[in-house]
Amino acid sequence: KAGVTQTPRYLIKTRGQQVTLSCSPISGHRSVSWYQQTPGQGLQFLFEYFSETQRNKGNFPGRFSGRQFSNSRSEMNVSTLELGDSALYLCASSLGSANNEQFFGPGTRLTVL
Amino acid sequence: GNSVTQMEGPVTLSEEAFLTINCTYTATGYPSLFWYVQYPGEGLQLLLKATKADDKGSNKGFEATYRKETTSFHLEKGSVQVSDSAVYFCALSKGGGGADGLTFGKGTHLIIQP
């Protein structure tokens, strides 16, 4: 069974631009979560989508948004990029119940210049 | 709010040494506790978890016990190998799987020398 895939793996943008990251979950998984990993703040939860609906949300500004499609693939969008948005963005998928294990993808490395 | 505190390292040990990575948490209610491992260039992998007080999670020779009285979930291994070199994250969530949002510690970089 294929694992969680994220595209692209690396991305370079400039301040003020917007970016869209994609995550394809493991087949059959209906929940997708997104995390931001930075050296200063560590790993922080952005949001979780289940059956095309945002079910849980972390403490990030509205510039960070996401969506999930009917095939469970998810995209994350960051608008008006800031230097501090440079990070590794990880997504994780699970079957969706509270006790189901999450499986993480390799991440997308975003650099904002 | 919820928080997790762990030693950041790097922690450098010789092969076959005993490993302890301390983790303490602050949370309301009864969270589930996790240890994740991140190898270079890879995503996070669940190493072990415990969902209630006094539970012991174990996997690949690693183990950790959920201690509610000390709000701790220390990771231990009796004899480490070079292949255990990685970054280890302690985390908690309300749900047993973490899909409701994991709160992570800053991570401990472990280096095992031959």
Tab-separated table of C-alpha atoms in Angstrom:
chain	number	residue	atom	x	y	z
A	1	LYS	CA	0.000	0.000	0.000
A	2	ALA	CA	1.435	3.379	-0.965
A	3	GLY	CA	2.205	5.810	1.817
A	4	VAL	CA	1.252	9.451	2.200
A	5	THR	CA	2.624	11.522	-0.659
A	6	GLN	CA	3.219	15.246	-0.704
A	7	THR	CA	3.953	17.466	-3.666
A	8	PRO	CA	6.064	19.317	-4.365
A	9	ARG	CA	8.886	18.222	-2.073
A	10	TYR	CA	10.680	21.567	-2.323
A	11	LEU	CA	9.393	25.040	-3.112
A	12	ILE	CA	10.929	28.497	-3.211
A	13	LYS	CA	8.696	31.576	-3.143
A	14	THR	CA	9.122	35.279	-2.457
A	15	ARG	CA	7.393	37.410	0.159
A	16	GLY	CA	3.854	38.383	-0.750
A	17	GLN	CA	3.262	35.436	-3.043
A	18	GLN	CA	0.858	32.620	-2.317
A	19	VAL	CA	1.512	28.883	-2.386
A	20	THR	CA	-0.506	25.680	-2.586
A	21	LEU	CA	0.760	22.384	-1.219
A	22	SER	CA	-0.805	19.018	-1.954
A	23	CYS	CA	-1.196	15.852	0.112
A	24	SER	CA	-2.477	12.481	-1.075
A	25	PRO	CA	-3.438	10.232	1.843
A	26	ILE	CA	-3.134	6.488	2.089
A	27	SER	CA	-5.902	4.777	0.142
A	28	GLY	CA	-9.007	4.450	2.313
A	29	HIS	CA	-7.965	7.162	4.747
A	30	ARG	CA	-10.503	9.962	5.138
A	31	SER	CA	-8.706	12.243	7.583
A	32	VAL	CA	-5.841	14.533	6.612
A	33	SER	CA	-3.992	16.755	9.084
A	34	TRP	CA	-1.396	19.439	8.377
A	35	TYR	CA	1.547	20.502	10.541
A	36	GLN	CA	4.208	23.198	10.279
A	37	GLN	CA	7.733	22.345	11.460
A	38	THR	CA	10.261	25.137	12.118
A	39	PRO	CA	13.502	25.183	14.133
A	40	GLY	CA	12.124	27.850	16.456
A	41	GLN	CA	8.556	26.747	17.079
A	42	GLY	CA	8.902	23.027	16.440
A	43	LEU	CA	5.924	21.084	15.155
A	44	GLN	CA	2.599	22.906	15.266
A	45	PHE	CA	-0.847	21.658	14.259
A	46	LEU	CA	-2.517	23.651	11.501
A	47	PHE	CA	-5.809	21.879	10.809
A	48	GLU	CA	-7.496	18.552	10.116
A	49	TYR	CA	-9.983	17.681	7.396
A	50	PHE	CA	-12.380	14.755	7.408
A	51	SER	CA	-14.839	14.006	4.627
A	52	GLU	CA	-14.228	17.397	3.002
A	53	THR	CA	-14.932	19.335	6.224
A	54	GLN	CA	-12.490	21.059	8.542
A	55	ARG	CA	-12.954	19.203	11.802
A	56	ASN	CA	-10.141	20.580	13.970
A	57	LYS	CA	-8.060	23.737	13.790
A	58	GLY	CA	-4.859	24.983	15.378
A	59	ASN	CA	-3.878	28.534	16.203
A	60	PHE	CA	-2.716	29.968	12.886
A	61	PRO	CA	-3.766	33.165	11.100
A	62	GLY	CA	-6.351	33.143	8.338
A	63	ARG	CA	-3.608	33.303	5.692
A	64	PHE	CA	-3.344	29.556	6.200
A	65	SER	CA	-6.258	27.661	4.715
A	66	GLY	CA	-6.985	24.241	3.388
A	67	ARG	CA	-9.494	22.059	1.684
A	68	GLN	CA	-10.187	18.412	1.050
A	69	PHE	CA	-11.593	16.838	-2.060
A	70	SER	CA	-14.035	13.972	-2.415
A	71	ASN	CA	-11.142	11.549	-3.029
A	72	SER	CA	-9.668	12.665	0.352
A	73	ARG	CA	-6.718	14.463	-1.251
A	74	SER	CA	-6.029	17.715	0.537
A	75	GLU	CA	-4.449	21.024	-0.354
A	76	MET	CA	-3.068	23.671	1.927
A	77	ASN	CA	-2.794	27.285	0.823
A	78	VAL	CA	-0.759	30.094	2.334
A	79	SER	CA	-1.445	33.589	1.054
A	80	THR	CA	0.702	36.704	1.347
A	81	LEU	CA	3.794	34.732	2.294
A	82	GLU	CA	6.105	36.017	5.035
A	83	LEU	CA	9.710	35.072	5.716
A	84	GLY	CA	8.558	33.286	8.867
A	85	ASP	CA	6.446	30.900	6.800
A	86	SER	CA	9.630	29.122	5.713
A	87	ALA	CA	9.184	25.651	7.151
A	88	LEU	CA	8.695	21.961	6.519
A	89	TYR	CA	4.984	21.319	6.058
A	90	LEU	CA	3.932	17.803	6.990
A	91	CYS	CA	0.634	16.115	6.349
A	92	ALA	CA	-0.679	13.016	8.041
A	93	SER	CA	-3.559	10.740	7.169
A	94	SER	CA	-5.666	8.317	9.164
A	95	LEU	CA	-8.898	6.391	8.871
A	96	GLY	CA	-10.494	9.180	10.880
A	97	SER	CA	-11.668	7.800	14.200
A	98	ALA	CA	-10.192	9.207	17.386
A	99	ASN	CA	-8.028	6.154	18.065
A	100	ASN	CA	-6.735	5.546	14.541
A	101	GLU	CA	-2.994	5.931	14.023
A	102	GLN	CA	-1.788	8.808	11.887
A	103	PHE	CA	0.740	8.211	9.089
A	104	PHE	CA	2.949	11.108	8.075
A	105	GLY	CA	4.238	12.060	4.650
A	106	PRO	CA	7.833	13.196	3.958
A	107	GLY	CA	6.863	16.879	3.914
A	108	THR	CA	7.174	19.870	1.603
A	109	ARG	CA	10.108	22.190	2.305
A	110	LEU	CA	8.967	25.779	1.676
A	111	THR	CA	11.548	28.561	1.521
A	112	VAL	CA	10.336	32.154	1.420
A	113	LEU	CA	12.877	34.708	0.169
B	1	GLY	CA	-3.288	25.127	27.132
B	2	ASN	CA	-1.553	21.849	26.445
B	3	SER	CA	2.224	21.688	26.298
B	4	VAL	CA	5.009	19.114	26.135
B	5	THR	CA	8.545	19.607	27.432
B	6	GLN	CA	11.457	17.379	26.498
B	7	MET	CA	15.234	17.617	26.544
B	8	GLU	CA	16.408	18.942	23.186
B	9	GLY	CA	19.949	17.644	22.987
B	10	PRO	CA	21.777	16.639	20.978
B	11	VAL	CA	22.148	13.547	23.110
B	12	THR	CA	25.235	11.566	22.164
B	13	LEU	CA	25.665	7.980	23.360
B	14	SER	CA	27.864	5.036	22.531
B	15	GLU	CA	26.383	1.918	20.967
B	16	GLU	CA	24.822	-0.458	23.550
B	17	ALA	CA	24.375	2.345	26.104
B	18	PHE	CA	21.141	2.815	28.052
B	19	LEU	CA	18.879	5.571	26.767
B	20	THR	CA	16.454	7.805	28.623
B	21	ILE	CA	14.768	10.817	27.016
B	22	ASN	CA	12.661	12.745	29.482
B	23	CYS	CA	9.219	14.058	28.588
B	24	THR	CA	6.747	15.893	30.805
B	25	TYR	CA	3.416	17.349	29.845
B	26	THR	CA	0.738	19.813	30.865
B	27	ALA	CA	-2.814	19.064	29.785
B	28	THR	CA	-6.392	19.158	30.945
B	29	GLY	CA	-8.217	15.882	31.286
B	30	TYR	CA	-6.658	12.596	30.293
B	31	PRO	CA	-4.633	12.950	27.097
B	32	SER	CA	-3.121	10.173	25.050
B	33	LEU	CA	0.691	10.243	24.878
B	34	PHE	CA	2.931	9.390	21.940
B	35	TRP	CA	6.555	9.078	20.906
B	36	TYR	CA	7.330	9.742	17.248
B	37	VAL	CA	10.687	9.320	15.501
B	38	GLN	CA	11.973	11.259	12.495
B	39	TYR	CA	14.860	9.871	10.470
B	40	PRO	CA	16.819	12.263	8.221
B	41	GLY	CA	14.821	13.282	5.148
B	42	GLU	CA	11.731	11.382	6.227
B	43	GLY	CA	8.393	12.130	7.840
B	44	LEU	CA	7.414	11.205	11.359
B	45	GLN	CA	6.791	7.599	12.340
B	46	LEU	CA	4.797	6.550	15.369
B	47	LEU	CA	7.140	4.691	17.732
B	48	LEU	CA	4.773	3.933	20.599
B	49	LYS	CA	1.783	5.300	22.468
B	50	ALA	CA	-0.205	5.012	25.689
B	51	THR	CA	-3.789	6.106	26.103
B	52	LYS	CA	-4.352	5.942	29.862
B	53	ALA	CA	-2.486	6.211	33.145
B	54	ASP	CA	-0.023	3.385	33.940
B	55	ASP	CA	-0.174	2.061	30.366
B	56	LYS	CA	3.199	1.058	28.954
B	57	GLY	CA	3.826	1.526	25.255
B	58	SER	CA	6.603	-0.507	23.653
B	59	ASN	CA	8.078	-1.064	20.205
B	60	LYS	CA	11.488	-2.022	18.740
B	61	GLY	CA	13.042	-2.255	22.218
B	62	PHE	CA	11.803	1.213	23.228
B	63	GLU	CA	9.293	1.659	26.019
B	64	ALA	CA	7.558	4.443	27.912
B	65	THR	CA	5.086	4.419	30.807
B	66	TYR	CA	2.247	6.945	31.198
B	67	ARG	CA	2.748	8.409	34.700
B	68	LYS	CA	-0.154	10.675	35.596
B	69	GLU	CA	1.144	11.471	39.075
B	70	THR	CA	4.346	12.964	37.643
B	71	THR	CA	2.801	13.982	34.266
B	72	SER	CA	5.619	12.180	32.499
B	73	PHE	CA	6.188	9.782	29.608
B	74	HIS	CA	9.929	9.118	29.536
B	75	LEU	CA	11.340	7.091	26.629
B	76	GLU	CA	13.818	4.311	27.469
B	77	LYS	CA	15.826	1.673	25.633
B	78	GLY	CA	18.199	-0.768	27.234
B	79	SER	CA	20.810	-0.967	24.480
B	80	VAL	CA	20.880	1.559	21.638
B	81	GLN	CA	22.195	0.938	18.137
B	82	VAL	CA	23.687	3.278	15.542
B	83	SER	CA	20.468	2.869	13.549
B	84	ASP	CA	18.544	4.524	16.414
B	85	SER	CA	20.139	7.869	15.537
B	86	ALA	CA	17.217	10.181	14.765
B	87	VAL	CA	15.077	12.971	16.239
B	88	TYR	CA	12.515	11.814	18.802
B	89	PHE	CA	9.322	13.754	19.543
B	90	CYS	CA	7.054	13.380	22.549
B	91	ALA	CA	3.440	14.392	21.851
B	92	LEU	CA	-0.052	14.382	23.303
B	93	SER	CA	-3.607	14.608	22.070
B	94	LYS	CA	-7.115	14.277	23.417
B	95	GLY	CA	-7.889	11.384	21.105
B	96	GLY	CA	-6.066	8.066	21.017
B	97	GLY	CA	-4.826	8.556	17.453
B	98	GLY	CA	-4.017	12.242	17.396
B	99	ALA	CA	-6.191	13.314	14.475
B	100	ASP	CA	-7.712	15.999	16.718
B	101	GLY	CA	-4.318	17.671	16.722
B	102	LEU	CA	-1.064	16.557	18.283
B	103	THR	CA	0.852	18.888	20.613
B	104	PHE	CA	4.563	18.135	20.189
B	105	GLY	CA	7.674	18.751	22.237
B	106	LYS	CA	10.617	20.435	20.501
B	107	GLY	CA	12.289	17.116	19.701
B	108	THR	CA	15.456	15.411	20.961
B	109	HIS	CA	18.260	14.769	18.495
B	110	LEU	CA	19.867	11.416	19.384
B	111	ILE	CA	23.290	10.517	18.020
B	112	ILE	CA	24.643	6.997	18.584
B	113	GLN	CA	28.350	6.505	17.989
B	114	PRO	CA	29.808	3.075	17.117
